[in-house]
Amino acid sequence: MTVEFVVAFPVVVVVAVIAVNAMLFFSECAAFDRVARDAVRVHAASPAYGQGLEQSRASVQAAIEEALDQPYTDVRVAVEGASLGHVTFTATLEFHPTLFGMGMKSQVFGVSLPSLEHAVAFTIDVYKPGVVT
């Protein structure tokens, strides 16, 4: 029975680490989708007078990072112009696996745990104060 335990224990740990990280990733993705949508709606849809796209992008990224302040996630926001005055904000969440919350791990018992990414894109019509069309 001891030999069976020694053989099965690493497999059980690897499966548990993968399952916990998968659930944590899905949870972070759900929160990220909600927070990113709200950040774009609040900080980019109606910018302050004279505020450019880069400042809106920085505000959106700061709002998302503040809401999702976890050591195992990184956030990037990109902005690009689309047709007819619309602007697309693309927010990307990068998730780094953990070992049951005890720091980042790239592998467990020789099994690789790669970083995962989740991206959402929102296209909005930016209101320009003082501009009448």
Coordinates of C-alpha atoms in Angstrom, one line a residue:
M1 CA 0.0 0.0 0.0
T2 CA 2.9 2.4 0.7
V3 CA 4.4 1.8 -2.8
E4 CA 1.0 2.5 -4.4
F5 CA 0.8 5.7 -2.4
V6 CA 4.3 6.8 -3.4
V7 CA 3.4 6.2 -7.1
A8 CA -0.1 7.8 -7.0
F9 CA 0.8 10.9 -4.8
P10 CA 2.6 13.0 -7.4
V11 CA -0.2 12.3 -9.9
V12 CA -2.9 13.4 -7.4
V13 CA -0.9 16.6 -6.6
V14 CA -0.5 17.5 -10.2
V15 CA -4.2 16.9 -10.9
A16 CA -5.1 19.0 -7.9
V17 CA -2.8 21.9 -8.8
I18 CA -4.2 21.9 -12.4
A19 CA -7.8 21.8 -11.1
V20 CA -7.2 24.6 -8.6
N21 CA -5.5 26.8 -11.1
A22 CA -8.2 26.2 -13.7
M23 CA -10.9 27.3 -11.3
L24 CA -8.9 30.3 -10.2
F25 CA -8.3 31.3 -13.9
F26 CA -12.1 31.0 -14.7
S27 CA -12.9 33.1 -11.6
E28 CA -10.4 35.8 -12.6
C29 CA -11.7 35.8 -16.2
A30 CA -15.2 36.4 -15.0
A31 CA -14.1 39.3 -12.8
F32 CA -11.9 40.6 -15.5
D33 CA -14.7 40.8 -18.1
R34 CA -16.9 42.8 -15.7
V35 CA -14.1 45.1 -14.5
A36 CA -12.7 45.7 -18.0
R37 CA -16.1 46.6 -19.4
D38 CA -16.8 49.0 -16.6
A39 CA -13.4 50.6 -16.8
V40 CA -13.7 51.3 -20.6
R41 CA -17.3 52.6 -20.1
V42 CA -16.2 55.0 -17.2
H43 CA -12.8 56.1 -18.3
A44 CA -12.8 56.0 -22.1
A45 CA -16.3 56.6 -23.4
S46 CA -16.4 60.3 -22.2
P47 CA -12.8 61.5 -21.7
A48 CA -12.0 64.8 -20.1
Y49 CA -11.4 67.8 -22.3
G50 CA -8.0 67.5 -24.0
Q51 CA -7.6 63.9 -22.9
G52 CA -6.1 61.7 -25.7
L53 CA -6.4 58.0 -26.4
E54 CA -3.1 57.1 -24.6
Q55 CA -4.3 58.8 -21.4
S56 CA -7.6 57.0 -21.7
R57 CA -5.8 53.7 -22.1
A58 CA -3.6 54.4 -19.1
S59 CA -6.7 55.3 -17.0
V60 CA -8.5 52.1 -18.1
Q61 CA -5.4 49.9 -17.3
A62 CA -4.9 51.6 -13.9
A63 CA -8.6 51.0 -13.0
I64 CA -8.4 47.3 -14.0
E65 CA -5.1 46.7 -12.1
E66 CA -6.6 48.4 -9.0
A67 CA -9.7 46.2 -9.1
L68 CA -7.8 43.0 -9.8
D69 CA -4.8 43.4 -7.5
Q70 CA -3.5 39.8 -7.5
P71 CA 0.2 38.8 -7.6
Y72 CA -0.5 36.1 -10.1
T73 CA -2.2 38.3 -12.8
D74 CA -0.9 40.9 -15.2
V75 CA -3.1 43.3 -17.2
R76 CA -2.4 45.0 -20.5
V77 CA -4.6 47.4 -22.4
A78 CA -4.2 48.4 -26.1
V79 CA -6.2 51.0 -28.0
E80 CA -6.6 51.3 -31.8
G81 CA -8.7 53.5 -34.0
A82 CA -11.5 51.9 -36.0
S83 CA -13.6 53.2 -38.8
L84 CA -16.1 56.1 -38.5
G85 CA -14.6 57.5 -35.3
H86 CA -15.0 54.4 -33.2
V87 CA -12.1 53.2 -30.9
T88 CA -11.4 49.6 -29.9
F89 CA -9.9 49.0 -26.4
T90 CA -8.4 45.5 -26.1
A91 CA -7.7 44.4 -22.5
T92 CA -5.6 41.2 -21.9
L93 CA -5.3 39.3 -18.6
E94 CA -2.3 37.1 -18.2
F95 CA -2.6 34.5 -15.5
H96 CA 0.5 32.8 -13.9
P97 CA -0.2 29.5 -12.2
T98 CA 0.3 29.1 -8.4
L99 CA 0.9 26.2 -6.1
F100 CA -2.2 26.5 -4.0
G101 CA -1.6 30.2 -3.5
M102 CA 2.0 29.8 -2.4
G103 CA 3.7 31.7 -5.3
M104 CA 4.3 31.3 -9.0
K105 CA 5.3 27.9 -10.3
S106 CA 6.2 27.0 -13.8
Q107 CA 6.2 23.3 -13.2
V108 CA 5.1 20.7 -10.6
F109 CA 6.8 17.3 -10.6
G110 CA 8.0 17.9 -14.1
V111 CA 4.6 18.9 -15.5
S112 CA 4.7 22.3 -17.2
L113 CA 2.2 24.9 -16.1
P114 CA 2.2 27.7 -18.8
S115 CA 0.8 31.1 -18.3
L116 CA -2.7 31.6 -19.7
E117 CA -4.2 34.7 -21.4
H118 CA -7.7 36.0 -21.8
A119 CA -8.5 39.0 -23.9
V120 CA -11.7 41.1 -24.4
A121 CA -12.2 43.9 -26.9
F122 CA -14.7 46.8 -26.6
T123 CA -15.4 49.2 -29.5
I124 CA -16.9 52.5 -28.4
D125 CA -17.7 55.8 -29.9
V126 CA -15.7 58.3 -28.0
Y127 CA -17.6 61.4 -27.0
K128 CA -15.5 64.5 -27.8
P129 CA -16.5 67.5 -25.6
G130 CA -17.0 70.7 -27.4
V131 CA -17.1 69.1 -30.9
V132 CA -20.4 69.4 -32.7
T133 CA -20.8 67.2 -35.8

